[in-house]
Short mmCIF file of N, CA and C in Angstrom, two decimals:
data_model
loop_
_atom_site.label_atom_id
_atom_site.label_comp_id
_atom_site.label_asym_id
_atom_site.label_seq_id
_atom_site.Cartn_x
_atom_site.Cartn_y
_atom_site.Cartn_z
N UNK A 132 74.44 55.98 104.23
CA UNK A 132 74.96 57.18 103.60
C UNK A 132 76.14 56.80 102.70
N UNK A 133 75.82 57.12 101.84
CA UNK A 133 76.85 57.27 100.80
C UNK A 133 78.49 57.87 100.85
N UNK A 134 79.34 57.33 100.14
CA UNK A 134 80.61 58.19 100.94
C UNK A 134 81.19 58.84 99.83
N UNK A 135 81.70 59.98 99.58
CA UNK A 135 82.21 60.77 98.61
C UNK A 135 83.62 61.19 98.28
N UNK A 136 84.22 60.43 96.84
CA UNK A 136 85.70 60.51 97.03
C UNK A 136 85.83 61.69 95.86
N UNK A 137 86.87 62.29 96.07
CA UNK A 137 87.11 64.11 94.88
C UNK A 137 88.48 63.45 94.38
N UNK A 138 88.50 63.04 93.39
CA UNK A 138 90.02 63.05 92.77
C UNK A 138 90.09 64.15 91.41
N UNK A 139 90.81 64.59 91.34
CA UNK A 139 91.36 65.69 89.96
C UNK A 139 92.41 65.23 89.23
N UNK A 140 92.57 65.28 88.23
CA UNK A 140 93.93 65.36 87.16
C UNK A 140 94.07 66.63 87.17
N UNK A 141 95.54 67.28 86.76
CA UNK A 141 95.97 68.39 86.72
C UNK A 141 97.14 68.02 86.34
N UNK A 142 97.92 68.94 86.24
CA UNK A 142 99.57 69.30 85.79
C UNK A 142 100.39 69.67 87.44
N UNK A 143 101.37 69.81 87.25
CA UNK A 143 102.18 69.98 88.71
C UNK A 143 101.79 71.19 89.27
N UNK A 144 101.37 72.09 88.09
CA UNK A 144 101.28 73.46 88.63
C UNK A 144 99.87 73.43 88.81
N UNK A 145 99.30 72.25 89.13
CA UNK A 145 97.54 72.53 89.98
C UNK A 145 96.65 73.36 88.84
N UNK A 146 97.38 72.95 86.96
CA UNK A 146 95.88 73.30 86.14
C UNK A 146 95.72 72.19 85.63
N UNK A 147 94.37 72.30 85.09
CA UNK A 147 93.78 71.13 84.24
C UNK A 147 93.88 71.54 82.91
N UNK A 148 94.79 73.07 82.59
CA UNK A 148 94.45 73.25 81.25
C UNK A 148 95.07 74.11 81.13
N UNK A 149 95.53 74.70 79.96
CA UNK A 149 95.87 76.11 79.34
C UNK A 149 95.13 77.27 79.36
N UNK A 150 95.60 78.48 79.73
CA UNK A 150 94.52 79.27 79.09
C UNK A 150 93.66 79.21 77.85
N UNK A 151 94.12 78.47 77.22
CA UNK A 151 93.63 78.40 75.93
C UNK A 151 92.98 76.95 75.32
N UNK A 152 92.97 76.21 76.61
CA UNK A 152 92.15 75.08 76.87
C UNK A 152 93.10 73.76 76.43
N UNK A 153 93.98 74.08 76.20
CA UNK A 153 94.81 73.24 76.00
C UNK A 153 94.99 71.70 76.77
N UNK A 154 95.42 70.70 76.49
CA UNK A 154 95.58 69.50 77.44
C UNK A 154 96.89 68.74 77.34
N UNK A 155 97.76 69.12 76.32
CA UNK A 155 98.59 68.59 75.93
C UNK A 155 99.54 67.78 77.01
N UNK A 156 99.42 68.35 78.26
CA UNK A 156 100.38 67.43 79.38
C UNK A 156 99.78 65.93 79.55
N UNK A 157 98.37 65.66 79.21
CA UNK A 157 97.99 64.29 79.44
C UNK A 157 98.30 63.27 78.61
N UNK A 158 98.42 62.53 78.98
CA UNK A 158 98.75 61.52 78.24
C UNK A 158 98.31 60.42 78.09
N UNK A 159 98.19 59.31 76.51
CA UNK A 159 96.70 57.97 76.59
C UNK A 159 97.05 57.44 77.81
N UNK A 160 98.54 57.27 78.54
CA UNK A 160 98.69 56.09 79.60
C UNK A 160 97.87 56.84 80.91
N UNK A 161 97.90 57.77 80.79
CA UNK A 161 96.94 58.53 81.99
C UNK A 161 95.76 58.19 81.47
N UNK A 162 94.97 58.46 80.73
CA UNK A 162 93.51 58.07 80.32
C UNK A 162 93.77 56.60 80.94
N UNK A 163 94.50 55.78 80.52
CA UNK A 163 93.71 54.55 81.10
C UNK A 163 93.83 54.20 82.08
N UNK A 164 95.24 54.91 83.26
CA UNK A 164 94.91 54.93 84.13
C UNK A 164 93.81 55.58 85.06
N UNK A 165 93.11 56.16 84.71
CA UNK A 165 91.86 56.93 85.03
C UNK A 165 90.78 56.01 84.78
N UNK A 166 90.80 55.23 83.49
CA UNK A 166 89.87 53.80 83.43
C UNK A 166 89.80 53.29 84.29
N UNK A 167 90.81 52.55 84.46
CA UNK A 167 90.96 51.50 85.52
C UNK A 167 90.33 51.92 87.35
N UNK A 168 90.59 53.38 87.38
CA UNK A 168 90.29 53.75 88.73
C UNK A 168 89.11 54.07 88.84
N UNK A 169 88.30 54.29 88.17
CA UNK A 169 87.08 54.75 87.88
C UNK A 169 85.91 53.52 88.00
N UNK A 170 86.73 52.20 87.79
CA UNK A 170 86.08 51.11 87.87
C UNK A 170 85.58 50.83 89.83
N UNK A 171 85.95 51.45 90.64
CA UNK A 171 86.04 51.45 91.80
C UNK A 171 84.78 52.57 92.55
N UNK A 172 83.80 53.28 91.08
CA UNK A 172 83.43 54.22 91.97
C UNK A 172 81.83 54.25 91.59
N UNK A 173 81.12 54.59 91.78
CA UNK A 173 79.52 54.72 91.51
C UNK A 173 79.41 55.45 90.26
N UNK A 174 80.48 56.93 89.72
CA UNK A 174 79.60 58.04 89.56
C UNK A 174 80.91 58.94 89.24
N UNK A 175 81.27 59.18 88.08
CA UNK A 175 82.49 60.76 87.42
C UNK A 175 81.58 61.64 87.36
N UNK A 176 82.11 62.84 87.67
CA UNK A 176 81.36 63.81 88.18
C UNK A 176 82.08 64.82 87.18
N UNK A 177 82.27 65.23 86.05
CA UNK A 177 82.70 66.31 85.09
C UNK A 177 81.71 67.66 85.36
N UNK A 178 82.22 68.83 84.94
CA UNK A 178 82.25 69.79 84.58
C UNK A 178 82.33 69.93 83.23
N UNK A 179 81.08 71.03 82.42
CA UNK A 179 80.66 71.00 81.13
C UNK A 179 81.95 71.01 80.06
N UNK A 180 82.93 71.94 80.44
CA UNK A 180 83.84 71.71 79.58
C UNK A 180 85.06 71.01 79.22
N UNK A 181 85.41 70.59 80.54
CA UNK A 181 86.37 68.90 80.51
C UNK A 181 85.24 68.31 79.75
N UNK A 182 84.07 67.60 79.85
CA UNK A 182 83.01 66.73 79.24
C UNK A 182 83.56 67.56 77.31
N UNK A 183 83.45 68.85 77.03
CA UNK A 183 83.34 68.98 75.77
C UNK A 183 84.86 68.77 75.43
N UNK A 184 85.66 69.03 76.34
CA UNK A 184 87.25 68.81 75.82
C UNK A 184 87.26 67.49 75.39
N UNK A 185 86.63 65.90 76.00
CA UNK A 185 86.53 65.06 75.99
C UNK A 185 85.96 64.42 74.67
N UNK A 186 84.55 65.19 74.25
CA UNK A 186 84.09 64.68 73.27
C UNK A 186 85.03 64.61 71.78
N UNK A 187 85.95 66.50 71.86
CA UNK A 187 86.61 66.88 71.05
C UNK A 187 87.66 65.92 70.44
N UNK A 188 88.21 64.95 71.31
CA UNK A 188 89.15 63.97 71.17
C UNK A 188 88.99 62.92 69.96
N UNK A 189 87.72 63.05 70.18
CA UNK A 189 87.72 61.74 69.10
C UNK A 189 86.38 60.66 70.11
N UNK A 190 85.60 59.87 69.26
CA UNK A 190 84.97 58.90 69.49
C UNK A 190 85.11 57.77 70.71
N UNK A 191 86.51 57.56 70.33
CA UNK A 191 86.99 56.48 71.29
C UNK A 191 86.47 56.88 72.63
N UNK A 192 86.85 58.39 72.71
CA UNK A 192 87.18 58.34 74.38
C UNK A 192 85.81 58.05 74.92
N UNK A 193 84.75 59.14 74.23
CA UNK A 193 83.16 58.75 75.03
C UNK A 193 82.80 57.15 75.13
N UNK A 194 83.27 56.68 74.06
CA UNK A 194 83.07 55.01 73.92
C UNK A 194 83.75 54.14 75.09
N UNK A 195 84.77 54.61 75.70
CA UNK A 195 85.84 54.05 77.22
C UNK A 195 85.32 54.02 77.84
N UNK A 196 84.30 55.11 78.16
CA UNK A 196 83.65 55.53 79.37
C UNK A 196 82.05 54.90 79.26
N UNK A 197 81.80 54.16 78.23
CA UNK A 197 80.08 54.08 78.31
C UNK A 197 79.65 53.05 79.36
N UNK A 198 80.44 52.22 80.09
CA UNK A 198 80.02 51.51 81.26
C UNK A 198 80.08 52.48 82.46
N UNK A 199 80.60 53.76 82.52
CA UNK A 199 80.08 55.00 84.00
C UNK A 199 79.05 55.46 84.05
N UNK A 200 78.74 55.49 84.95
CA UNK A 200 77.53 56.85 84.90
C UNK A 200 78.60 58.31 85.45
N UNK A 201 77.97 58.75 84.21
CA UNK A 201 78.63 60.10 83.97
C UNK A 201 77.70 60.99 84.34
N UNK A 202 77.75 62.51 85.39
CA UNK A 202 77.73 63.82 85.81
C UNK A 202 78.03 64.68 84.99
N UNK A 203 77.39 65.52 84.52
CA UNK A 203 77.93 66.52 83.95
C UNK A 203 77.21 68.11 84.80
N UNK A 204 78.55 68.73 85.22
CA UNK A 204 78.28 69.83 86.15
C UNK A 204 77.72 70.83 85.04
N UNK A 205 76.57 71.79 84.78
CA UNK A 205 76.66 72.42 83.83
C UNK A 205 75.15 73.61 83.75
N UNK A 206 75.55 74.90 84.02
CA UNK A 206 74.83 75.91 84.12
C UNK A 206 73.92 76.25 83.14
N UNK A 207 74.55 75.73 82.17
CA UNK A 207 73.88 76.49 80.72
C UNK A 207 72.73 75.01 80.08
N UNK A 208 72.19 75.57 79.35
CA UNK A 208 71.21 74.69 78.66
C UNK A 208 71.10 74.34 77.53
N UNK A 209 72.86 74.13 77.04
CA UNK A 209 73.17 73.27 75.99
C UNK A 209 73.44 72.04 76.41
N UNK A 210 72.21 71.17 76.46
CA UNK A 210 73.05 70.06 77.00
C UNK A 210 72.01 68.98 76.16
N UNK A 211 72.83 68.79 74.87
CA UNK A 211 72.79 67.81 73.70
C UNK A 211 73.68 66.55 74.20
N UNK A 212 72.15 65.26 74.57
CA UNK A 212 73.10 64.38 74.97
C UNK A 212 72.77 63.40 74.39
N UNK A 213 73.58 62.64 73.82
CA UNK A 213 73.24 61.25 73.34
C UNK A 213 73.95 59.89 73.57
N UNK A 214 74.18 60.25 74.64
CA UNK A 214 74.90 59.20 75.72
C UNK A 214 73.56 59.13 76.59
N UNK A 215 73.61 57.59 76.90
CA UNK A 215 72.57 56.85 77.76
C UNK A 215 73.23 57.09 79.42
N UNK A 216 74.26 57.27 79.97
CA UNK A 216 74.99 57.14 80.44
C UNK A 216 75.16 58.59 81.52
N UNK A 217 74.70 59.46 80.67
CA UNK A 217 75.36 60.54 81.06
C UNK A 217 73.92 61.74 81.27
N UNK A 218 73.93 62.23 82.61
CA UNK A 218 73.00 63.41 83.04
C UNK A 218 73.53 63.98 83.36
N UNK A 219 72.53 65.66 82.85
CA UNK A 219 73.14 66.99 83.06
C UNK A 219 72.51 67.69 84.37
N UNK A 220 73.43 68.07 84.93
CA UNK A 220 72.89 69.01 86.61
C UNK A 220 73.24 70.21 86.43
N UNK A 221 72.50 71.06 86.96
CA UNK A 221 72.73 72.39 87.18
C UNK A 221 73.11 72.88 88.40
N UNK A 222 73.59 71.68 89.46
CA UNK A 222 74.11 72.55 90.66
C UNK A 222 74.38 71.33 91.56
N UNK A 223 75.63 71.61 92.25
CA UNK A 223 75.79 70.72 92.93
C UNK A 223 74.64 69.54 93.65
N UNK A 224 73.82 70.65 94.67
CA UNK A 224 72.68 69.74 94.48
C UNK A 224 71.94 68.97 94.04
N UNK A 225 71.54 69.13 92.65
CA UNK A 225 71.15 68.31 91.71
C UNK A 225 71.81 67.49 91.70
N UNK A 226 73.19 67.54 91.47
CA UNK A 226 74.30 66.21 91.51
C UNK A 226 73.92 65.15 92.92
N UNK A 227 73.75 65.22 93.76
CA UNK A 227 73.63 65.02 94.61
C UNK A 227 72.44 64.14 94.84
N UNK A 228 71.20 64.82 94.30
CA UNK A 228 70.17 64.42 94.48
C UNK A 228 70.20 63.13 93.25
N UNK A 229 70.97 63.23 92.32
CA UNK A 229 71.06 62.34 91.47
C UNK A 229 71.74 60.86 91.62
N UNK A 230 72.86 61.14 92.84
CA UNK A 230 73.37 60.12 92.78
C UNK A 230 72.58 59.40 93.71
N UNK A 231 71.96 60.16 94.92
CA UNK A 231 70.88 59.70 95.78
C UNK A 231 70.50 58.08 95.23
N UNK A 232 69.58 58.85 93.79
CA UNK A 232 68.34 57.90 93.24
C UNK A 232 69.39 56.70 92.60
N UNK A 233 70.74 56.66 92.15
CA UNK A 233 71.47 55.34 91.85
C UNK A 233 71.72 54.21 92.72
#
């Protein structure tokens, strides 16, 4: 059995964002510390719109990440992907059943 670790980024006040989607509290030295830790795990598990906040950034960042296998949590059925890297689930389960087959 597989073992399952939950880490989050957030701000002090426990958001990941602005109302207005904002990210401005993060910072590149946090991105790479998030690299580096990420190297330790099977499987990032995003939610559709951190994933689109991500793309929004710029090139680089999807390019950091193309050695993960990337999760993307995501209800809806926009899911334009052109990352080798990266599958879309529609429910926890699915997630689940996905990492199963890795």
């Amino acid at each position: 059995m597989r073992k399952i670790t939950i880490e989050m980024a957030c701000s002090i006040n426990g958001l990941i964002a602005t109302e207005d989607g904002n990210e401005d509290f993060l910072s590149y030295r946090g991105w790479e510390i998030m690299l580096e830790f990420l190297k330790e795990y099977d499987v990032l598990i995003w939610g559709r719109k951190t994933w689109e906040a991500i793309l929004s950034w710029g090139e680089d960042y999807p390019n950091d990440l193309k050695e993960i296998d990337i999760i993307i949590l995501s209800e809806t059925n926009k899911q334009q992907n052109e990352f080798s890297n990266v599958t879309y689930c529609s429910s926890i389960e699915n997630c689940l059943k996905v990492c199963e087959k890795n």
